[in-house]
Amino acid sequence: MQLEAKLTKPLRILVIAAHPDDIEFGMAGTVAVWTDAGAQVTYCLITDGAAGSNEKDVDFKQLAARRKEEQLAAAKVVGVTDVRFLDYADGVLQPTLELRRDLTRVIRQVRPDRVIITDPSMIYVSRDDGRDAYINHPDHRAAAEAALYAIFPSAETRPIFRELLDEGLEPHHVNELYLQFTEKPNIAVDISAVHDRKIESLLNHRSQIGEEAAEFVSKFDAEAGKEVGVEFAETFRALYFYNETGSNKDNPSE
Ligand SMILES: [Zn+2]
């Protein structure tokens, strides 16, 4: 695993996640590093987060509204003001063609150089001794699968989802894909200088988490940092899809 080099040009970056708070746990530090370097980052949250409580008598509409506010505040801490909500129902997400089309629309609108999703192949997490195992939330996998196939082939292929052409949305080729929450990372981002902001961003999700989350995340980021010789790091599996011209041949203006 190697440390990611500093961004040298102002990239457009799109982060796609299932739930409000997913981004903050795994990669808000990296987002802060990127926006500090001039990147324009957009968040796309697929579900409304209304399953984020097991209490009786919860007003789901109120909870969804609160989680949106928390997400906007969390994004702002790391330099993100463009946050889009698709309002799918939380907890029962499926990688449908409808979701793939909605994500294709966002990709064609934002036209990102780089997209971040979670690793769609992550079904469960377990250690060799079997302890501390857990099942990856199916919404995470559904979101990742729909996003993966929105990137390719839908976003860059003119005849797929032709209704998007009617909306004036031309095809777009994504050059870089980063998978977060993966067992096979190949790149680490040094977030030591922005770790306080990551925690501040995370703690905005007050309806979901308390101070213990900050402790857990800090421990996790410190372990990742140790592997690459820095205090705190977040890790990804990076995939690069540059074609021969380094840009989308169908859109030479890009
Ligand atoms: Zn989640």
mmCIF file of C-alpha atoms and ligand atoms in Angstrom:
data_model
loop_
_atom_site.group_PDB
_atom_site.id
_atom_site.type_symbol
_atom_site.label_atom_id
_atom_site.label_comp_id
_atom_site.label_asym_id
_atom_site.label_seq_id
_atom_site.Cartn_x
_atom_site.Cartn_y
_atom_site.Cartn_z
ATOM 1 C CA MET A 1 0.000 0.000 0.000
ATOM 2 C CA GLN A 2 1.293 3.448 -0.803
ATOM 3 C CA LEU A 3 0.399 6.968 0.289
ATOM 4 C CA GLU A 4 -1.622 8.959 -2.214
ATOM 5 C CA ALA A 5 0.327 11.842 -3.740
ATOM 6 C CA LYS A 6 -1.024 15.360 -3.151
ATOM 7 C CA LEU A 7 -3.639 16.469 -5.687
ATOM 8 C CA THR A 8 -2.001 18.663 -8.314
ATOM 9 C CA LYS A 9 -5.137 19.759 -10.150
ATOM 10 C CA PRO A 10 -8.601 20.729 -8.919
ATOM 11 C CA LEU A 11 -10.466 17.460 -9.449
ATOM 12 C CA ARG A 12 -14.227 17.061 -9.471
ATOM 13 C CA ILE A 13 -15.061 14.262 -7.071
ATOM 14 C CA LEU A 14 -18.377 12.533 -6.378
ATOM 15 C CA VAL A 15 -18.934 10.458 -3.239
ATOM 16 C CA ILE A 16 -21.923 8.090 -3.350
ATOM 17 C CA ALA A 17 -23.182 6.542 -0.104
ATOM 18 C CA ALA A 18 -26.274 4.715 1.141
ATOM 19 C CA HIS A 19 -26.806 6.461 4.488
ATOM 20 C CA PRO A 20 -26.215 9.794 6.170
ATOM 21 C CA ASP A 21 -23.047 9.129 8.307
ATOM 22 C CA ASP A 22 -21.441 6.473 6.012
ATOM 23 C CA ILE A 23 -19.051 9.027 4.505
ATOM 24 C CA GLU A 24 -18.092 10.488 7.873
ATOM 25 C CA PHE A 25 -17.026 7.152 9.360
ATOM 26 C CA GLY A 26 -14.836 6.033 6.507
ATOM 27 C CA MET A 27 -13.536 8.949 4.504
ATOM 28 C CA ALA A 28 -14.389 12.448 5.724
ATOM 29 C CA GLY A 29 -10.689 13.005 6.502
ATOM 30 C CA THR A 30 -9.778 12.270 2.907
ATOM 31 C CA VAL A 31 -12.521 14.625 1.721
ATOM 32 C CA ALA A 32 -11.029 17.399 3.882
ATOM 33 C CA VAL A 33 -7.565 16.726 2.391
ATOM 34 C CA TRP A 34 -9.002 16.894 -1.113
ATOM 35 C CA THR A 35 -11.112 20.039 -0.641
ATOM 36 C CA ASP A 36 -8.132 21.753 1.046
ATOM 37 C CA ALA A 37 -6.200 20.943 -2.157
ATOM 38 C CA GLY A 38 -8.882 22.619 -4.279
ATOM 39 C CA ALA A 39 -11.079 19.665 -5.224
ATOM 40 C CA GLN A 40 -14.798 20.228 -5.743
ATOM 41 C CA VAL A 41 -16.532 17.428 -3.864
ATOM 42 C CA THR A 42 -20.211 16.466 -4.162
ATOM 43 C CA TYR A 43 -21.993 14.040 -1.828
ATOM 44 C CA CYS A 44 -24.881 11.886 -3.055
ATOM 45 C CA LEU A 45 -26.868 10.182 -0.292
ATOM 46 C CA ILE A 46 -29.196 7.509 -1.576
ATOM 47 C CA THR A 47 -31.480 6.727 1.376
ATOM 48 C CA ASP A 48 -33.311 9.057 3.743
ATOM 49 C CA GLY A 49 -31.810 7.490 6.879
ATOM 50 C CA ALA A 50 -35.248 6.973 8.422
ATOM 51 C CA ALA A 51 -34.333 3.467 9.684
ATOM 52 C CA GLY A 52 -31.682 4.979 11.921
ATOM 53 C CA SER A 53 -33.629 4.320 15.108
ATOM 54 C CA ASN A 54 -35.047 1.263 16.857
ATOM 55 C CA GLU A 55 -37.077 3.282 19.343
ATOM 56 C CA LYS A 56 -40.852 2.905 19.511
ATOM 57 C CA ASP A 57 -43.027 5.819 18.366
ATOM 58 C CA VAL A 58 -40.410 7.344 16.111
ATOM 59 C CA ASP A 59 -41.646 9.991 13.704
ATOM 60 C CA PHE A 60 -39.851 8.752 10.595
ATOM 61 C CA LYS A 61 -40.406 11.928 8.644
ATOM 62 C CA GLN A 62 -38.934 13.972 11.445
ATOM 63 C CA LEU A 63 -35.965 11.616 11.751
ATOM 64 C CA ALA A 64 -35.276 11.780 8.013
ATOM 65 C CA ALA A 65 -35.376 15.602 8.143
ATOM 66 C CA ARG A 66 -33.037 15.648 11.124
ATOM 67 C CA ARG A 67 -30.583 13.287 9.437
ATOM 68 C CA LYS A 68 -30.483 15.543 6.377
ATOM 69 C CA GLU A 69 -29.611 18.518 8.556
ATOM 70 C CA GLU A 70 -26.920 16.498 10.305
ATOM 71 C CA GLN A 71 -25.500 15.408 6.955
ATOM 72 C CA LEU A 72 -25.365 18.965 5.625
ATOM 73 C CA ALA A 73 -23.566 20.137 8.771
ATOM 74 C CA ALA A 74 -21.129 17.205 8.614
ATOM 75 C CA ALA A 75 -20.360 17.945 4.963
ATOM 76 C CA LYS A 76 -19.718 21.635 5.630
ATOM 77 C CA VAL A 77 -16.985 20.856 8.177
ATOM 78 C CA VAL A 78 -14.895 19.209 5.444
ATOM 79 C CA GLY A 79 -15.596 21.779 2.731
ATOM 80 C CA VAL A 80 -18.585 20.197 0.973
ATOM 81 C CA THR A 81 -21.705 22.265 0.243
ATOM 82 C CA ASP A 82 -23.113 20.324 -2.721
ATOM 83 C CA VAL A 83 -25.070 17.479 -1.084
ATOM 84 C CA ARG A 84 -27.752 15.614 -3.008
ATOM 85 C CA PHE A 85 -30.383 13.337 -1.492
ATOM 86 C CA LEU A 86 -32.188 10.709 -3.559
ATOM 87 C CA ASP A 87 -34.629 9.851 -0.722
ATOM 88 C CA TYR A 88 -34.851 6.092 -1.230
ATOM 89 C CA ALA A 89 -36.261 4.171 1.744
ATOM 90 C CA ASP A 90 -33.591 3.299 4.304
ATOM 91 C CA GLY A 91 -32.957 -0.374 5.082
ATOM 92 C CA VAL A 92 -34.524 -1.996 2.034
ATOM 93 C CA LEU A 93 -32.365 -0.650 -0.794
ATOM 94 C CA GLN A 94 -32.045 -2.750 -3.940
ATOM 95 C CA PRO A 95 -29.663 -2.263 -6.899
ATOM 96 C CA THR A 96 -32.555 -1.634 -9.284
ATOM 97 C CA LEU A 97 -32.403 -0.126 -12.765
ATOM 98 C CA GLU A 98 -34.285 2.866 -11.360
ATOM 99 C CA LEU A 99 -31.493 3.480 -8.840
ATOM 100 C CA ARG A 100 -28.852 2.918 -11.520
ATOM 101 C CA ARG A 101 -30.563 5.519 -13.705
ATOM 102 C CA ASP A 102 -30.836 8.030 -10.847
ATOM 103 C CA LEU A 103 -27.106 7.622 -10.118
ATOM 104 C CA THR A 104 -26.289 7.869 -13.820
ATOM 105 C CA ARG A 105 -28.156 11.193 -13.823
ATOM 106 C CA VAL A 106 -26.075 12.504 -10.917
ATOM 107 C CA ILE A 107 -22.803 11.344 -12.548
ATOM 108 C CA ARG A 108 -23.722 13.064 -15.818
ATOM 109 C CA GLN A 109 -24.686 16.248 -13.955
ATOM 110 C CA VAL A 110 -21.596 16.406 -11.734
ATOM 111 C CA ARG A 111 -19.188 15.016 -14.415
ATOM 112 C CA PRO A 112 -16.619 13.832 -11.856
ATOM 113 C CA ASP A 113 -12.999 12.851 -12.543
ATOM 114 C CA ARG A 114 -13.181 10.498 -9.574
ATOM 115 C CA VAL A 115 -16.053 8.646 -7.895
ATOM 116 C CA ILE A 116 -15.939 7.080 -4.420
ATOM 117 C CA ILE A 117 -18.192 4.186 -3.434
ATOM 118 C CA THR A 118 -17.824 1.319 -0.961
ATOM 119 C CA ASP A 119 -16.518 -2.067 -2.078
ATOM 120 C CA PRO A 120 -19.576 -3.908 -3.471
ATOM 121 C CA SER A 121 -17.939 -7.303 -2.835
ATOM 122 C CA MET A 122 -17.848 -6.779 0.942
ATOM 123 C CA ILE A 123 -20.471 -9.195 2.336
ATOM 124 C CA TYR A 124 -19.162 -9.525 5.902
ATOM 125 C CA VAL A 125 -16.129 -8.638 7.960
ATOM 126 C CA SER A 126 -14.424 -11.290 10.077
ATOM 127 C CA ARG A 127 -11.067 -11.892 11.677
ATOM 128 C CA ASP A 128 -9.231 -15.221 11.640
ATOM 129 C CA ASP A 129 -10.278 -15.888 15.255
ATOM 130 C CA GLY A 130 -13.920 -15.150 14.372
ATOM 131 C CA ARG A 131 -14.302 -12.347 16.931
ATOM 132 C CA ASP A 132 -15.678 -8.877 16.226
ATOM 133 C CA ALA A 133 -17.330 -10.121 13.048
ATOM 134 C CA TYR A 134 -20.197 -8.243 11.451
ATOM 135 C CA ILE A 135 -22.386 -8.337 8.373
ATOM 136 C CA ASN A 136 -22.076 -5.460 5.942
ATOM 137 C CA HIS A 137 -25.397 -3.609 5.656
ATOM 138 C CA PRO A 138 -27.146 -4.742 2.451
ATOM 139 C CA ASP A 139 -27.929 -1.087 1.621
ATOM 140 C CA HIS A 140 -24.169 -0.468 1.353
ATOM 141 C CA ARG A 141 -23.781 -3.281 -1.157
ATOM 142 C CA ALA A 142 -26.898 -2.294 -3.124
ATOM 143 C CA ALA A 143 -25.685 1.313 -3.313
ATOM 144 C CA ALA A 144 -22.217 0.230 -4.391
ATOM 145 C CA GLU A 145 -23.472 -2.176 -7.039
ATOM 146 C CA ALA A 146 -25.887 0.338 -8.551
ATOM 147 C CA ALA A 147 -23.169 3.028 -8.525
ATOM 148 C CA LEU A 148 -20.574 0.721 -10.064
ATOM 149 C CA TYR A 149 -22.784 -0.056 -13.061
ATOM 150 C CA ALA A 150 -23.928 3.554 -13.318
ATOM 151 C CA ILE A 151 -20.251 4.487 -13.809
ATOM 152 C CA PHE A 152 -19.916 1.769 -16.413
ATOM 153 C CA PRO A 153 -21.620 1.321 -18.750
ATOM 154 C CA SER A 154 -24.554 3.703 -18.141
ATOM 155 C CA ALA A 155 -22.867 7.072 -17.575
ATOM 156 C CA GLU A 156 -20.678 6.876 -20.671
ATOM 157 C CA THR A 157 -23.012 5.109 -23.085
ATOM 158 C CA ARG A 158 -25.369 7.290 -25.070
ATOM 159 C CA PRO A 159 -28.187 4.791 -25.783
ATOM 160 C CA ILE A 160 -28.584 3.708 -22.146
ATOM 161 C CA PHE A 161 -31.299 5.621 -20.259
ATOM 162 C CA ARG A 162 -32.171 7.759 -23.275
ATOM 163 C CA GLU A 163 -34.510 9.863 -21.131
ATOM 164 C CA LEU A 164 -31.357 11.444 -19.669
ATOM 165 C CA LEU A 165 -30.436 12.771 -23.122
ATOM 166 C CA ASP A 166 -33.841 14.466 -23.174
ATOM 167 C CA GLU A 167 -32.816 16.167 -19.929
ATOM 168 C CA GLY A 168 -29.730 17.487 -21.725
ATOM 169 C CA LEU A 169 -27.345 15.102 -19.963
ATOM 170 C CA GLU A 170 -24.563 13.963 -22.280
ATOM 171 C CA PRO A 171 -22.486 10.820 -21.618
ATOM 172 C CA HIS A 172 -19.547 11.100 -19.219
ATOM 173 C CA HIS A 173 -16.542 8.811 -18.726
ATOM 174 C CA VAL A 174 -15.285 8.471 -15.142
ATOM 175 C CA ASN A 175 -11.483 8.114 -15.004
ATOM 176 C CA GLU A 176 -10.957 7.059 -11.412
ATOM 177 C CA LEU A 177 -12.889 4.902 -8.972
ATOM 178 C CA TYR A 178 -11.978 4.609 -5.297
ATOM 179 C CA LEU A 179 -13.506 1.792 -3.247
ATOM 180 C CA GLN A 180 -13.828 2.558 0.426
ATOM 181 C CA PHE A 181 -14.504 -0.088 3.126
ATOM 182 C CA THR A 182 -12.524 -2.778 1.343
ATOM 183 C CA GLU A 183 -10.390 -5.685 2.469
ATOM 184 C CA LYS A 184 -7.945 -5.048 -0.376
ATOM 185 C CA PRO A 185 -6.800 -1.433 -0.118
ATOM 186 C CA ASN A 186 -3.932 -0.297 -2.352
ATOM 187 C CA ILE A 187 -3.774 3.375 -1.414
ATOM 188 C CA ALA A 188 -3.772 5.354 1.834
ATOM 189 C CA VAL A 189 -4.492 9.030 2.396
ATOM 190 C CA ASP A 190 -2.619 10.766 5.227
ATOM 191 C CA ILE A 191 -5.361 12.483 7.240
ATOM 192 C CA SER A 192 -3.209 13.346 10.298
ATOM 193 C CA ALA A 193 -3.503 17.105 9.727
ATOM 194 C CA VAL A 194 -7.302 17.032 9.365
ATOM 195 C CA HIS A 195 -8.245 14.281 11.810
ATOM 196 C CA ASP A 196 -9.858 16.733 14.257
ATOM 197 C CA ARG A 197 -12.119 17.935 11.453
ATOM 198 C CA LYS A 198 -13.043 14.360 10.517
ATOM 199 C CA ILE A 199 -14.159 13.719 14.093
ATOM 200 C CA GLU A 200 -16.035 17.034 14.228
ATOM 201 C CA SER A 201 -17.736 16.108 10.948
ATOM 202 C CA LEU A 202 -18.678 12.655 12.270
ATOM 203 C CA LEU A 203 -20.056 13.970 15.560
ATOM 204 C CA ASN A 204 -22.612 16.051 13.688
ATOM 205 C CA HIS A 205 -24.660 12.846 13.353
ATOM 206 C CA ARG A 206 -25.971 13.307 16.878
ATOM 207 C CA SER A 207 -29.149 11.271 16.284
ATOM 208 C CA GLN A 208 -26.926 8.234 15.589
ATOM 209 C CA ILE A 209 -23.713 8.382 17.538
ATOM 210 C CA GLY A 210 -21.937 9.641 20.623
ATOM 211 C CA GLU A 211 -18.378 10.267 21.738
ATOM 212 C CA GLU A 212 -17.533 6.534 21.741
ATOM 213 C CA ALA A 213 -17.757 6.577 17.941
ATOM 214 C CA ALA A 214 -14.972 9.145 17.834
ATOM 215 C CA GLU A 215 -12.793 6.862 19.928
ATOM 216 C CA PHE A 216 -13.497 3.836 17.747
ATOM 217 C CA VAL A 217 -12.832 5.726 14.532
ATOM 218 C CA SER A 218 -9.642 7.294 15.864
ATOM 219 C CA LYS A 219 -8.312 3.867 16.843
ATOM 220 C CA PHE A 220 -9.165 2.477 13.419
ATOM 221 C CA ASP A 221 -7.545 5.411 11.579
ATOM 222 C CA ALA A 222 -4.431 5.160 13.765
ATOM 223 C CA GLU A 223 -4.061 1.477 12.871
ATOM 224 C CA ALA A 224 -4.356 2.310 9.161
ATOM 225 C CA GLY A 225 -1.827 5.099 9.666
ATOM 226 C CA LYS A 226 0.681 2.759 11.268
ATOM 227 C CA GLU A 227 0.823 0.683 8.090
ATOM 228 C CA VAL A 228 2.069 3.648 6.074
ATOM 229 C CA GLY A 229 4.041 5.449 8.761
ATOM 230 C CA VAL A 230 1.695 8.364 9.553
ATOM 231 C CA GLU A 231 -0.459 9.174 12.588
ATOM 232 C CA PHE A 232 -3.876 8.732 10.948
ATOM 233 C CA ALA A 233 -4.883 7.389 7.515
ATOM 234 C CA GLU A 234 -7.921 6.269 5.522
ATOM 235 C CA THR A 235 -7.504 3.513 2.936
ATOM 236 C CA PHE A 236 -9.057 2.746 -0.445
ATOM 237 C CA ARG A 237 -8.724 0.461 -3.415
ATOM 238 C CA ALA A 238 -8.045 2.748 -6.391
ATOM 239 C CA LEU A 239 -8.997 1.724 -9.942
ATOM 240 C CA TYR A 240 -7.947 3.852 -12.921
ATOM 241 C CA PHE A 241 -9.818 3.769 -16.249
ATOM 242 C CA TYR A 242 -7.913 6.276 -18.357
ATOM 243 C CA ASN A 243 -8.293 5.475 -22.022
ATOM 244 C CA GLU A 244 -5.638 6.189 -24.668
ATOM 245 C CA THR A 245 -6.366 9.900 -24.949
ATOM 246 C CA GLY A 246 -6.621 10.356 -21.206
ATOM 247 C CA SER A 247 -10.185 11.558 -21.568
ATOM 248 C CA ASN A 248 -13.474 10.455 -23.004
ATOM 249 C CA LYS A 249 -13.105 10.054 -26.740
ATOM 250 C CA ASP A 250 -16.801 10.703 -27.292
ATOM 251 C CA ASN A 251 -16.452 14.052 -25.555
ATOM 252 C CA PRO A 252 -13.173 15.533 -26.813
ATOM 253 C CA SER A 253 -14.052 18.865 -25.233
ATOM 254 C CA GLU A 254 -13.567 17.377 -21.750
HETATM 255 ZN ZN ZN B 1 -24.539 2.858 6.487
#
